[in-house]
PDB file of N, CA and C in Angstrom:
ATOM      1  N   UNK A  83       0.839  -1.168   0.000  1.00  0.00           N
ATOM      2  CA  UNK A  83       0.000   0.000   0.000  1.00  0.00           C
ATOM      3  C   UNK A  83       0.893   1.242   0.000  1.00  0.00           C
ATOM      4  N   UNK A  84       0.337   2.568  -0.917  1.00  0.00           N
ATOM      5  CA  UNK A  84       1.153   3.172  -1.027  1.00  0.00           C
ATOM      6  C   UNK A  84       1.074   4.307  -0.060  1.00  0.00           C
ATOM      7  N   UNK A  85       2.216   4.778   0.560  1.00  0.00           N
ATOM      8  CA  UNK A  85       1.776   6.314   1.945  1.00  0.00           C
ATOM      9  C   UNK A  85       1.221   7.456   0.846  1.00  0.00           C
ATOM     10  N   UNK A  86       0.796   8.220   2.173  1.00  0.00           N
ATOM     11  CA  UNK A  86       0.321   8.948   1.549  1.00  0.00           C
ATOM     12  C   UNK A  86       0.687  10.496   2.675  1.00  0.00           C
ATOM     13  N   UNK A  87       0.404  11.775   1.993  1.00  0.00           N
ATOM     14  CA  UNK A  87       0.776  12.545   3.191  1.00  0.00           C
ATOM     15  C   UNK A  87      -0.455  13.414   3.859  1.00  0.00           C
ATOM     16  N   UNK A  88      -0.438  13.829   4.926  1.00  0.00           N
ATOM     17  CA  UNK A  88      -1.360  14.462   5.678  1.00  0.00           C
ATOM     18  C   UNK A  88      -1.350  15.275   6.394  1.00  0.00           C
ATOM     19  N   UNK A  89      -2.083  16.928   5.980  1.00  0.00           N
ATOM     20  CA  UNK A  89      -1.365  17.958   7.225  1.00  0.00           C
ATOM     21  C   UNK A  89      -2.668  18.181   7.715  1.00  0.00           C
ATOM     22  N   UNK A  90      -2.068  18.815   9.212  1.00  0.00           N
ATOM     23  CA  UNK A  90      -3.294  19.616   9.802  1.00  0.00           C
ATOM     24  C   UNK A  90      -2.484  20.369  10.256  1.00  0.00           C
ATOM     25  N   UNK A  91      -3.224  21.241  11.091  1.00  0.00           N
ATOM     26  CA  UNK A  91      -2.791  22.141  11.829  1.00  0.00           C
ATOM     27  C   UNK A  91      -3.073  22.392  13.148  1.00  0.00           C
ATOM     28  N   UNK A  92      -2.218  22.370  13.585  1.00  0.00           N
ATOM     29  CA  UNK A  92      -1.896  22.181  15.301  1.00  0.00           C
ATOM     30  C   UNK A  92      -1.088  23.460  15.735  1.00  0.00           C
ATOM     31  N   UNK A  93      -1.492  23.951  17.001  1.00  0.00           N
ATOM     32  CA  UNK A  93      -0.463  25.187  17.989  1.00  0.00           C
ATOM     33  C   UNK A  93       0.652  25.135  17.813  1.00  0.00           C
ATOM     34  N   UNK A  94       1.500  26.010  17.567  1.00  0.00           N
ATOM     35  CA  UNK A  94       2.752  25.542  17.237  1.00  0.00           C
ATOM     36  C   UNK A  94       3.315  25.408  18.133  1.00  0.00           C
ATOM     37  N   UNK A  95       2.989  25.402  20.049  1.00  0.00           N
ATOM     38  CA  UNK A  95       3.374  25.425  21.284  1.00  0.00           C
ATOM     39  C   UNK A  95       3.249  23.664  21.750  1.00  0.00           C
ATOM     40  N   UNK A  96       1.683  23.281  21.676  1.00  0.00           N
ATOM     41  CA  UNK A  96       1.282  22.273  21.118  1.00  0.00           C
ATOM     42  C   UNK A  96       1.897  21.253  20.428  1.00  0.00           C
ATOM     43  N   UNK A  97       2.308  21.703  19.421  1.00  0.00           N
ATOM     44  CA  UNK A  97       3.068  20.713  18.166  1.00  0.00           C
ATOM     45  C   UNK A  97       4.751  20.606  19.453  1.00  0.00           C
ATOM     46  N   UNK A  98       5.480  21.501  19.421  1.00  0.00           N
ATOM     47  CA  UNK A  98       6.623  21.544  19.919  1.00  0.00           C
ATOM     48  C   UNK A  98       6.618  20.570  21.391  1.00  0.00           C
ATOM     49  N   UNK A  99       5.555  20.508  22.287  1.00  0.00           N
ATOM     50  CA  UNK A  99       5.068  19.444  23.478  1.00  0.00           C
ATOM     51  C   UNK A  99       4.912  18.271  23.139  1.00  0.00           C
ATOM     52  N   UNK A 100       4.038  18.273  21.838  1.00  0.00           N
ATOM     53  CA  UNK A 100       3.430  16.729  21.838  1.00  0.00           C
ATOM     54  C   UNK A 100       5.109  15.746  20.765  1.00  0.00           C
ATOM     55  N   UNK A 101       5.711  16.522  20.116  1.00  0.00           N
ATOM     56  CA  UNK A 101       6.799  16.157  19.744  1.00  0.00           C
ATOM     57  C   UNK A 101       7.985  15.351  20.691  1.00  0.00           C
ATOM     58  N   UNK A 102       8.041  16.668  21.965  1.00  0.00           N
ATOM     59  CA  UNK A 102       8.804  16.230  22.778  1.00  0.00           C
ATOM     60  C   UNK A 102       8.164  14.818  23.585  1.00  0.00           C
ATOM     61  N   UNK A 103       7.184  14.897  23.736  1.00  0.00           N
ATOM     62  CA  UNK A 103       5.989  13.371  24.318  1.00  0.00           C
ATOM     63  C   UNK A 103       6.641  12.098  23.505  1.00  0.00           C
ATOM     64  N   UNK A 104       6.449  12.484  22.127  1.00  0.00           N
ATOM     65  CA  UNK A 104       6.922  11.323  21.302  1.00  0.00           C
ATOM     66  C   UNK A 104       7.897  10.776  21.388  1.00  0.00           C
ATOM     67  N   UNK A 105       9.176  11.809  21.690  1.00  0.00           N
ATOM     68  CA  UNK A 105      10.755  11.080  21.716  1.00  0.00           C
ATOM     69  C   UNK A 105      10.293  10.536  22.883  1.00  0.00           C
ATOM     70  N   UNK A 106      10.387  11.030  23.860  1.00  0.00           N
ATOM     71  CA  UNK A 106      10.199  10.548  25.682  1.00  0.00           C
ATOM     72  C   UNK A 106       9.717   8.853  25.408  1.00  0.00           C
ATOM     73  N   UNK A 107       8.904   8.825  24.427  1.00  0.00           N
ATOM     74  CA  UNK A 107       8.310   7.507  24.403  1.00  0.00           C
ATOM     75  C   UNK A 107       8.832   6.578  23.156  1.00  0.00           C
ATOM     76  N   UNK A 108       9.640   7.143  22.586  1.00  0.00           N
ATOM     77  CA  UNK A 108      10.821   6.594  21.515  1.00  0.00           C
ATOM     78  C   UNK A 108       9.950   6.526  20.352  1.00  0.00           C
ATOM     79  N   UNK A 109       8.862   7.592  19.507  1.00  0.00           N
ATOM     80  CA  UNK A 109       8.093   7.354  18.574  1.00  0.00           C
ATOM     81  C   UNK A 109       9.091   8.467  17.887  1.00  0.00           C
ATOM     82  N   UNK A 110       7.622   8.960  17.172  1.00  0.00           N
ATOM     83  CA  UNK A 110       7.809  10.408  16.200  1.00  0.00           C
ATOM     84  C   UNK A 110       6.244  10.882  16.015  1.00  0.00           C
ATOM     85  N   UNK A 111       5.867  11.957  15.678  1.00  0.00           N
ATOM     86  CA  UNK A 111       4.601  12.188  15.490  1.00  0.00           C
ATOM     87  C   UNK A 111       3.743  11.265  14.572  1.00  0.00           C
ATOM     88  N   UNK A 112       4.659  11.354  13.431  1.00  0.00           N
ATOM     89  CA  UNK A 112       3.620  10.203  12.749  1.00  0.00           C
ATOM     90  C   UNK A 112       3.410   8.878  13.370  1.00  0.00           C
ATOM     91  N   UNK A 113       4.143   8.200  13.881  1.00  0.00           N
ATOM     92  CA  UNK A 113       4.022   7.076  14.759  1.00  0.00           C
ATOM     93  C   UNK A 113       2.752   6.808  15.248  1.00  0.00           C
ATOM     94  N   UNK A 114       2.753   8.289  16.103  1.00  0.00           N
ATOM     95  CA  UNK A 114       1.477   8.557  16.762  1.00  0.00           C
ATOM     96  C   UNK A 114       0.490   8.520  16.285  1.00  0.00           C
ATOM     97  N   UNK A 115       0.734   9.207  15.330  1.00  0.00           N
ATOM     98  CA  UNK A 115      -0.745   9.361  14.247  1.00  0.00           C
ATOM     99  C   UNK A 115      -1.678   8.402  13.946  1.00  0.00           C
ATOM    100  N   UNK A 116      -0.169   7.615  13.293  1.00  0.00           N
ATOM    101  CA  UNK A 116      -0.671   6.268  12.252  1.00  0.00           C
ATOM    102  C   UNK A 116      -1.498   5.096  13.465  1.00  0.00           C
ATOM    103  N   UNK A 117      -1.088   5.301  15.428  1.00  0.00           N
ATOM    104  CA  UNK A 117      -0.967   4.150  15.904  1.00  0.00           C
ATOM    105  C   UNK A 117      -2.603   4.866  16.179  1.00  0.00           C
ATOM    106  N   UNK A 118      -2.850   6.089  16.365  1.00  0.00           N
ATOM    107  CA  UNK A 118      -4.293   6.514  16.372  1.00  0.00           C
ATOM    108  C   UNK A 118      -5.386   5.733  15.174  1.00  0.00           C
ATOM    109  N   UNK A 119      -5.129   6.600  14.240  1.00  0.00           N
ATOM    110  CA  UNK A 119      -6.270   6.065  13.350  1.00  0.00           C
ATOM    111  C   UNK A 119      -5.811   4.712  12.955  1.00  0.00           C
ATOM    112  N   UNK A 120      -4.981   3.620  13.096  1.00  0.00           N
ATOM    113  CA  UNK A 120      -5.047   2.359  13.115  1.00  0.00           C
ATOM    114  C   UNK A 120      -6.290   1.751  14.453  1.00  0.00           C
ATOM    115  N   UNK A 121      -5.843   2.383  15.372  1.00  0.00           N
ATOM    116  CA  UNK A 121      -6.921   2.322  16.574  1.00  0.00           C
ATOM    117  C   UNK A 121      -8.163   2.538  16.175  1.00  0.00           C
ATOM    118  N   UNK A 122      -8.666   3.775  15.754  1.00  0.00           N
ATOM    119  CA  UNK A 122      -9.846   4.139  15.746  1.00  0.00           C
ATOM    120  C   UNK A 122     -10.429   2.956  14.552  1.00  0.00           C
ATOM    121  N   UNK A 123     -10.140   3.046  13.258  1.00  0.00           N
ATOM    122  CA  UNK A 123     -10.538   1.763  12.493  1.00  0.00           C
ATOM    123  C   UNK A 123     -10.322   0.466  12.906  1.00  0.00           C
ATOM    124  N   UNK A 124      -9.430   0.408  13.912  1.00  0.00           N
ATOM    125  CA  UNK A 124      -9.516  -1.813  14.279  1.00  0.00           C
ATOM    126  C   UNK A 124     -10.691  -1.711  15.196  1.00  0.00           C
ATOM    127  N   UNK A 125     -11.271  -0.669  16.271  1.00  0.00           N
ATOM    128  CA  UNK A 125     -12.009  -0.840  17.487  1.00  0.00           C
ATOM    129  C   UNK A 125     -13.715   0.474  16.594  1.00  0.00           C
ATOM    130  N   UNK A 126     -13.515   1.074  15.452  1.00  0.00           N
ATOM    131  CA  UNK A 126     -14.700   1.863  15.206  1.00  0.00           C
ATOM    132  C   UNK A 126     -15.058   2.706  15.957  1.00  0.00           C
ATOM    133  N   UNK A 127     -13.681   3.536  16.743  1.00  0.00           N
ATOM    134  CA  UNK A 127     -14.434   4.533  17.715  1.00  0.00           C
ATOM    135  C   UNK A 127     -12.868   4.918  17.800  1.00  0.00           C
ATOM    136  N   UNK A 128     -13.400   6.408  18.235  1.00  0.00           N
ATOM    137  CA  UNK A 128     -11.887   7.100  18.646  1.00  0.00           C
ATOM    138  C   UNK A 128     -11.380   6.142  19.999  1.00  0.00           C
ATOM    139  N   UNK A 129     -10.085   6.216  20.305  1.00  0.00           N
ATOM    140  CA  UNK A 129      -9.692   5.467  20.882  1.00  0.00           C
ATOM    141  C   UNK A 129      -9.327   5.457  22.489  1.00  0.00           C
ATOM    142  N   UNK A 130     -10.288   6.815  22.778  1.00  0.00           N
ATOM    143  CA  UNK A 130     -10.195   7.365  24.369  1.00  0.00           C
ATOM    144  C   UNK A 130     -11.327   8.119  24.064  1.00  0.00           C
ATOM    145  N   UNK A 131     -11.988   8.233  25.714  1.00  0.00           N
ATOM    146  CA  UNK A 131     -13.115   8.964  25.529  1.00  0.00           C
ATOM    147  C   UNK A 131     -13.242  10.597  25.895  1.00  0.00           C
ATOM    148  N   UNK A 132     -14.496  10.982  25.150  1.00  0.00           N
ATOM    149  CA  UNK A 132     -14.451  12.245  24.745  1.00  0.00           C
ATOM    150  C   UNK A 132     -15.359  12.619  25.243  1.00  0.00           C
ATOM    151  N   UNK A 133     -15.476  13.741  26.263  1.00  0.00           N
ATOM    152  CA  UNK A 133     -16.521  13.530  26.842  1.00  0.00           C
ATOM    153  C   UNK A 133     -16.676  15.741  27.390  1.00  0.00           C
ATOM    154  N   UNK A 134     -17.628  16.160  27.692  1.00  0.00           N
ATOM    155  CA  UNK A 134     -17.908  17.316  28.050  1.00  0.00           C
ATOM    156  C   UNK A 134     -18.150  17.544  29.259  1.00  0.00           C
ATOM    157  N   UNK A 135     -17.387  18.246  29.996  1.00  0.00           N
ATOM    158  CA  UNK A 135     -18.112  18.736  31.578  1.00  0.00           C
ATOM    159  C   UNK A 135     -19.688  18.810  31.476  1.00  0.00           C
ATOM    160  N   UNK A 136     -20.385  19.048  30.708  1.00  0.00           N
ATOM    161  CA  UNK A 136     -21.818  20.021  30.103  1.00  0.00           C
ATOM    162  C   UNK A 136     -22.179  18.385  30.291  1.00  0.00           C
ATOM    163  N   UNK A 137     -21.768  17.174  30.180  1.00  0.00           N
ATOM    164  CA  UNK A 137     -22.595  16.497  29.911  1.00  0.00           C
ATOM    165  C   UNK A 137     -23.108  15.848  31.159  1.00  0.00           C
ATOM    166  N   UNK A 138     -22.554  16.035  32.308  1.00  0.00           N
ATOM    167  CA  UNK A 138     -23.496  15.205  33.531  1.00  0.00           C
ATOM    168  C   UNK A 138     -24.086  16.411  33.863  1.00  0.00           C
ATOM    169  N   UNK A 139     -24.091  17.949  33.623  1.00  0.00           N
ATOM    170  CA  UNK A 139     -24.974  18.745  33.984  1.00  0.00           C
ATOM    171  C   UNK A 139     -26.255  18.274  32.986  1.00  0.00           C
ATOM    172  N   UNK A 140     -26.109  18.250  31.681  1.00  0.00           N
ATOM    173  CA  UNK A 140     -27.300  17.854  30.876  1.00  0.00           C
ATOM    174  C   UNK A 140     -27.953  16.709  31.332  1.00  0.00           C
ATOM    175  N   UNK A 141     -27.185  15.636  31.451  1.00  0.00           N
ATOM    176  CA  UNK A 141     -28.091  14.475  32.535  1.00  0.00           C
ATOM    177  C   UNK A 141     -28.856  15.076  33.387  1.00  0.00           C
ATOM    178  N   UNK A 142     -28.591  15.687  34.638  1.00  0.00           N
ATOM    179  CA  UNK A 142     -28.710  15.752  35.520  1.00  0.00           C
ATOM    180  C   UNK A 142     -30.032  16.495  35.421  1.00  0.00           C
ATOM    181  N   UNK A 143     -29.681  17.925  34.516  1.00  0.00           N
ATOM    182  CA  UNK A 143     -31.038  18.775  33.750  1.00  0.00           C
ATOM    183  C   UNK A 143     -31.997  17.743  32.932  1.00  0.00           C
ATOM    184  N   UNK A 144     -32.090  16.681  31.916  1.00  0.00           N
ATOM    185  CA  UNK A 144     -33.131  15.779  31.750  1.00  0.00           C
ATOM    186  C   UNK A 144     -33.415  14.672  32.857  1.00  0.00           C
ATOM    187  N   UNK A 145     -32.687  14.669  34.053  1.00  0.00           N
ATOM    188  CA  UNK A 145     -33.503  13.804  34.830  1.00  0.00           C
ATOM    189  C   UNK A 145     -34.537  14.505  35.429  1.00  0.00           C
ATOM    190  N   UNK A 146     -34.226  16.070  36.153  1.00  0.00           N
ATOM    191  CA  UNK A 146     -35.202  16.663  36.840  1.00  0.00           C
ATOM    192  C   UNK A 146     -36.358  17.157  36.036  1.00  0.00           C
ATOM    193  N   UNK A 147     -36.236  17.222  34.709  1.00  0.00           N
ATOM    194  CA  UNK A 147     -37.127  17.681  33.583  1.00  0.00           C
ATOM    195  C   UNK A 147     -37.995  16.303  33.775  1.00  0.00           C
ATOM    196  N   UNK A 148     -37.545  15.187  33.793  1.00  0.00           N
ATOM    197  CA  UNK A 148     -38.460  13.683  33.582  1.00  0.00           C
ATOM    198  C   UNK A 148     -39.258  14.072  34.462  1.00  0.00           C
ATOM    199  N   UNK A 149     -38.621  13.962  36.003  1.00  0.00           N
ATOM    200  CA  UNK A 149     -38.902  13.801  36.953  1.00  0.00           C
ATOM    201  C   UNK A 149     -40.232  14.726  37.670  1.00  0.00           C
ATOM    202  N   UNK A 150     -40.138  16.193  36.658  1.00  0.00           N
ATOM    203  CA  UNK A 150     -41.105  17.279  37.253  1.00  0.00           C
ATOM    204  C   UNK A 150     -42.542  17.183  36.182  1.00  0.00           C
ATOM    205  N   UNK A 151     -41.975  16.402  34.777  1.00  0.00           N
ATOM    206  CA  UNK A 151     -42.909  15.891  34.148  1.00  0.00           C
ATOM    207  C   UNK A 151     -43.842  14.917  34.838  1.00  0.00           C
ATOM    208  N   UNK A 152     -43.266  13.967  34.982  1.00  0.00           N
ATOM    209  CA  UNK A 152     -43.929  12.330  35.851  1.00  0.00           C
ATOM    210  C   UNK A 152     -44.602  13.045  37.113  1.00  0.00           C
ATOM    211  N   UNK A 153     -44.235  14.311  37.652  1.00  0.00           N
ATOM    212  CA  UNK A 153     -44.833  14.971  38.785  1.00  0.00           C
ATOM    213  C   UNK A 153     -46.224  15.711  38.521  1.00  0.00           C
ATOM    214  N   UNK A 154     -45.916  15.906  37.165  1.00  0.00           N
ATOM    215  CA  UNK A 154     -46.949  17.019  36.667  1.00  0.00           C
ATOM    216  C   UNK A 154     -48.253  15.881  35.700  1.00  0.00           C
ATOM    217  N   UNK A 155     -48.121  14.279  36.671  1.00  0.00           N
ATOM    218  CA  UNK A 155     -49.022  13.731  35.410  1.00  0.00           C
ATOM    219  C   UNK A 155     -48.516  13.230  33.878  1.00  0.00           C
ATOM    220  N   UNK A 156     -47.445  13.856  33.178  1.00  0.00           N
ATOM    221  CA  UNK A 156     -47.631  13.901  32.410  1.00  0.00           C
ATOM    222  C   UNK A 156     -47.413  12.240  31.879  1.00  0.00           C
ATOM    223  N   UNK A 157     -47.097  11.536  30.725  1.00  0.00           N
ATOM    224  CA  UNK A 157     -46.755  10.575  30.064  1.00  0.00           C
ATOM    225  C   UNK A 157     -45.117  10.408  30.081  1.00  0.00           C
ATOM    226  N   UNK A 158     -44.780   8.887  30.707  1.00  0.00           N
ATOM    227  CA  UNK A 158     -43.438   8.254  31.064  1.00  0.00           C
ATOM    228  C   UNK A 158     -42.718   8.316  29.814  1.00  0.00           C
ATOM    229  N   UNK A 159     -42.018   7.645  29.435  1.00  0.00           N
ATOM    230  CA  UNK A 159     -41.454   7.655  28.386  1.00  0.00           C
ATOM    231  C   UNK A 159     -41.822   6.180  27.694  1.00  0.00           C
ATOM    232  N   UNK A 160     -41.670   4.748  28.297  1.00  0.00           N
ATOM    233  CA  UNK A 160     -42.185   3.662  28.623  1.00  0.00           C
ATOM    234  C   UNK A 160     -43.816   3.986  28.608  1.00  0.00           C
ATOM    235  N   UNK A 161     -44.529   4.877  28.699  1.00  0.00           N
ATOM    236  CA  UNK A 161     -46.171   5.165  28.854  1.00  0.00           C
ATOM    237  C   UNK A 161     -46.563   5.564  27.365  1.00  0.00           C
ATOM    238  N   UNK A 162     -45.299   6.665  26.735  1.00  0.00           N
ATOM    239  CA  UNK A 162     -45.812   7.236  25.619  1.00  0.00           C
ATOM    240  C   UNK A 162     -44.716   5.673  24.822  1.00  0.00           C
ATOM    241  N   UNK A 163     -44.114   4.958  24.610  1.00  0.00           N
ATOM    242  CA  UNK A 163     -43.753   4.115  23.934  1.00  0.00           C
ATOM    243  C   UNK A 163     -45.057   2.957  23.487  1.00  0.00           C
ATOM    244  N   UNK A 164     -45.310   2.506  24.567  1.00  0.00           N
ATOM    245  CA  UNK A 164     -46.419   1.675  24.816  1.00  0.00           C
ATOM    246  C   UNK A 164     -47.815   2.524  23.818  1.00  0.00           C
ATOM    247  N   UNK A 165     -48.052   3.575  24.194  1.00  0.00           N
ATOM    248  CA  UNK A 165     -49.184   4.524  23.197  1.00  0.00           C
ATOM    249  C   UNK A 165     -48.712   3.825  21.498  1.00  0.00           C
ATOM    250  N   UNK A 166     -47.045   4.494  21.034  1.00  0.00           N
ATOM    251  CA  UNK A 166     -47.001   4.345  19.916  1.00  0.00           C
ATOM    252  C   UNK A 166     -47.240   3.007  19.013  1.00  0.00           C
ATOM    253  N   UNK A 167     -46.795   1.950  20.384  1.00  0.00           N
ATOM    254  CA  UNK A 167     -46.984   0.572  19.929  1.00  0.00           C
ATOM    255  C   UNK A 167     -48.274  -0.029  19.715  1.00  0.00           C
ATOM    256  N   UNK A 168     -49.317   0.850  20.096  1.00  0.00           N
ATOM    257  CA  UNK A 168     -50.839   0.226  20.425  1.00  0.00           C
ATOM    258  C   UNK A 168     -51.291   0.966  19.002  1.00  0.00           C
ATOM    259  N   UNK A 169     -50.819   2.079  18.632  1.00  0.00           N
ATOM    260  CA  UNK A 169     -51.271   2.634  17.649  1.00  0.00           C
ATOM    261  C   UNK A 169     -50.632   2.316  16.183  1.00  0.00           C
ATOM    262  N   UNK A 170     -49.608   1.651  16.495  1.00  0.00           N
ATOM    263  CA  UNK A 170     -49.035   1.085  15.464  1.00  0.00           C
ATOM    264  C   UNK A 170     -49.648  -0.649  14.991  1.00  0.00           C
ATOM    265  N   UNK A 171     -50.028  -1.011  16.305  1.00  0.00           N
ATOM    266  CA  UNK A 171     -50.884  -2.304  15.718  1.00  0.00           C
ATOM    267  C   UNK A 171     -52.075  -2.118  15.785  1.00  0.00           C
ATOM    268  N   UNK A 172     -52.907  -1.033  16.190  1.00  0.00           N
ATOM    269  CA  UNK A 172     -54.269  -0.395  15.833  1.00  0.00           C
ATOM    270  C   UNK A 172     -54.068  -0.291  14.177  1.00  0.00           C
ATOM    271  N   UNK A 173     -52.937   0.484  13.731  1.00  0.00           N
ATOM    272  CA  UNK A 173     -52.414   0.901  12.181  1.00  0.00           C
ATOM    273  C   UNK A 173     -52.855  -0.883  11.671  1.00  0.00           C
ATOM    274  N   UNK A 174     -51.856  -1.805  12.036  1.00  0.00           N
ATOM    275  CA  UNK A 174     -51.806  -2.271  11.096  1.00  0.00           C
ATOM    276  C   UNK A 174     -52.880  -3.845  11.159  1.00  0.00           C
ATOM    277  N   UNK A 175     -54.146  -3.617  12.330  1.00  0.00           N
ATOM    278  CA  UNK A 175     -55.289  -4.856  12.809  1.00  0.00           C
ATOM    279  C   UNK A 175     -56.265  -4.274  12.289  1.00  0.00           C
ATOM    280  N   UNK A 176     -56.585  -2.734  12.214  1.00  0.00           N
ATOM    281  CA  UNK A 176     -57.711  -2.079  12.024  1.00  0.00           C
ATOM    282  C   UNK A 176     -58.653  -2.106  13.795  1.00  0.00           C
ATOM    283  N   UNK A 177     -57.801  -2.517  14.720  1.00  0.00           N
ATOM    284  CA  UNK A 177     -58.871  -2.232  16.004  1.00  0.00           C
ATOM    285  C   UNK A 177     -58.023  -1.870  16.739  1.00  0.00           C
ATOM    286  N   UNK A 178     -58.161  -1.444  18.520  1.00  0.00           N
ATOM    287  CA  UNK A 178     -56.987  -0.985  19.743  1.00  0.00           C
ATOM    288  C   UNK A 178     -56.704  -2.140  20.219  1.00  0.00           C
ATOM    289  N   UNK A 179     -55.115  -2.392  20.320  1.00  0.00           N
ATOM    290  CA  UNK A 179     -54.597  -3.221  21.299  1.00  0.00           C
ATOM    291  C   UNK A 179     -54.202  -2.612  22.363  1.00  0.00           C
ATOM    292  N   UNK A 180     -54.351  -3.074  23.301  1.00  0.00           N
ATOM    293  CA  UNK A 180     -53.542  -2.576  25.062  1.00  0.00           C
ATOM    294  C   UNK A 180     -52.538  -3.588  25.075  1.00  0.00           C
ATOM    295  N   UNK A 181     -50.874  -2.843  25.140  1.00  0.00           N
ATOM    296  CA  UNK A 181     -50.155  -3.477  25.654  1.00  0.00           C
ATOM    297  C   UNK A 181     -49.354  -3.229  26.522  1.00  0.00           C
TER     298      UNK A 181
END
């Protein structure tokens, strides 16, 4: 297979750190590169996780949203699933199933 070449662009403070990382660990940048996206294509996912501070606040904001819903009466999620499924074999019996 034939190489091929690939730029991006990186900090040049950045670039000069993650360089020095590489010797420390006896690579080179491309090393790195190549041992990344070999990773990400053998396993189909980047190869460490990526994740947002924002995101256990957003949990945390759709649990109390469920939670003030289910307070307020409204339909579970499991309650409105069950609806779509009754109406989907209402769709396709011509009468209501309860399930």
């Amino acid at each position: 297979m034939a190489d091929t070449t690939v730029t991006i662009r990186v900090d040049e403070d950045v670039k000069r750190k993650f360089e020095e990382f590489c010797a420390d660990v006896g690579m080179n940048m491309s090393v790195a590169v190549n041992m990344f996206i070999r990773a990400s294509l053998k396993n189909q996912r980047i190869p460490f996780a990526i994740e947002s501070s924002k995101s256990e606040k957003g949990l945390a904001l759709l649990r109390n949203m469920r939670a003030e819903a289910e307070s307020r009466g409204f339909l579970s999620d499991e309650e409105i699933e069950a609806e779509i499924k009754a109406a989907r074999m209402k769709s396709k019996t011509g009468r209501l199933v309860n399930v």
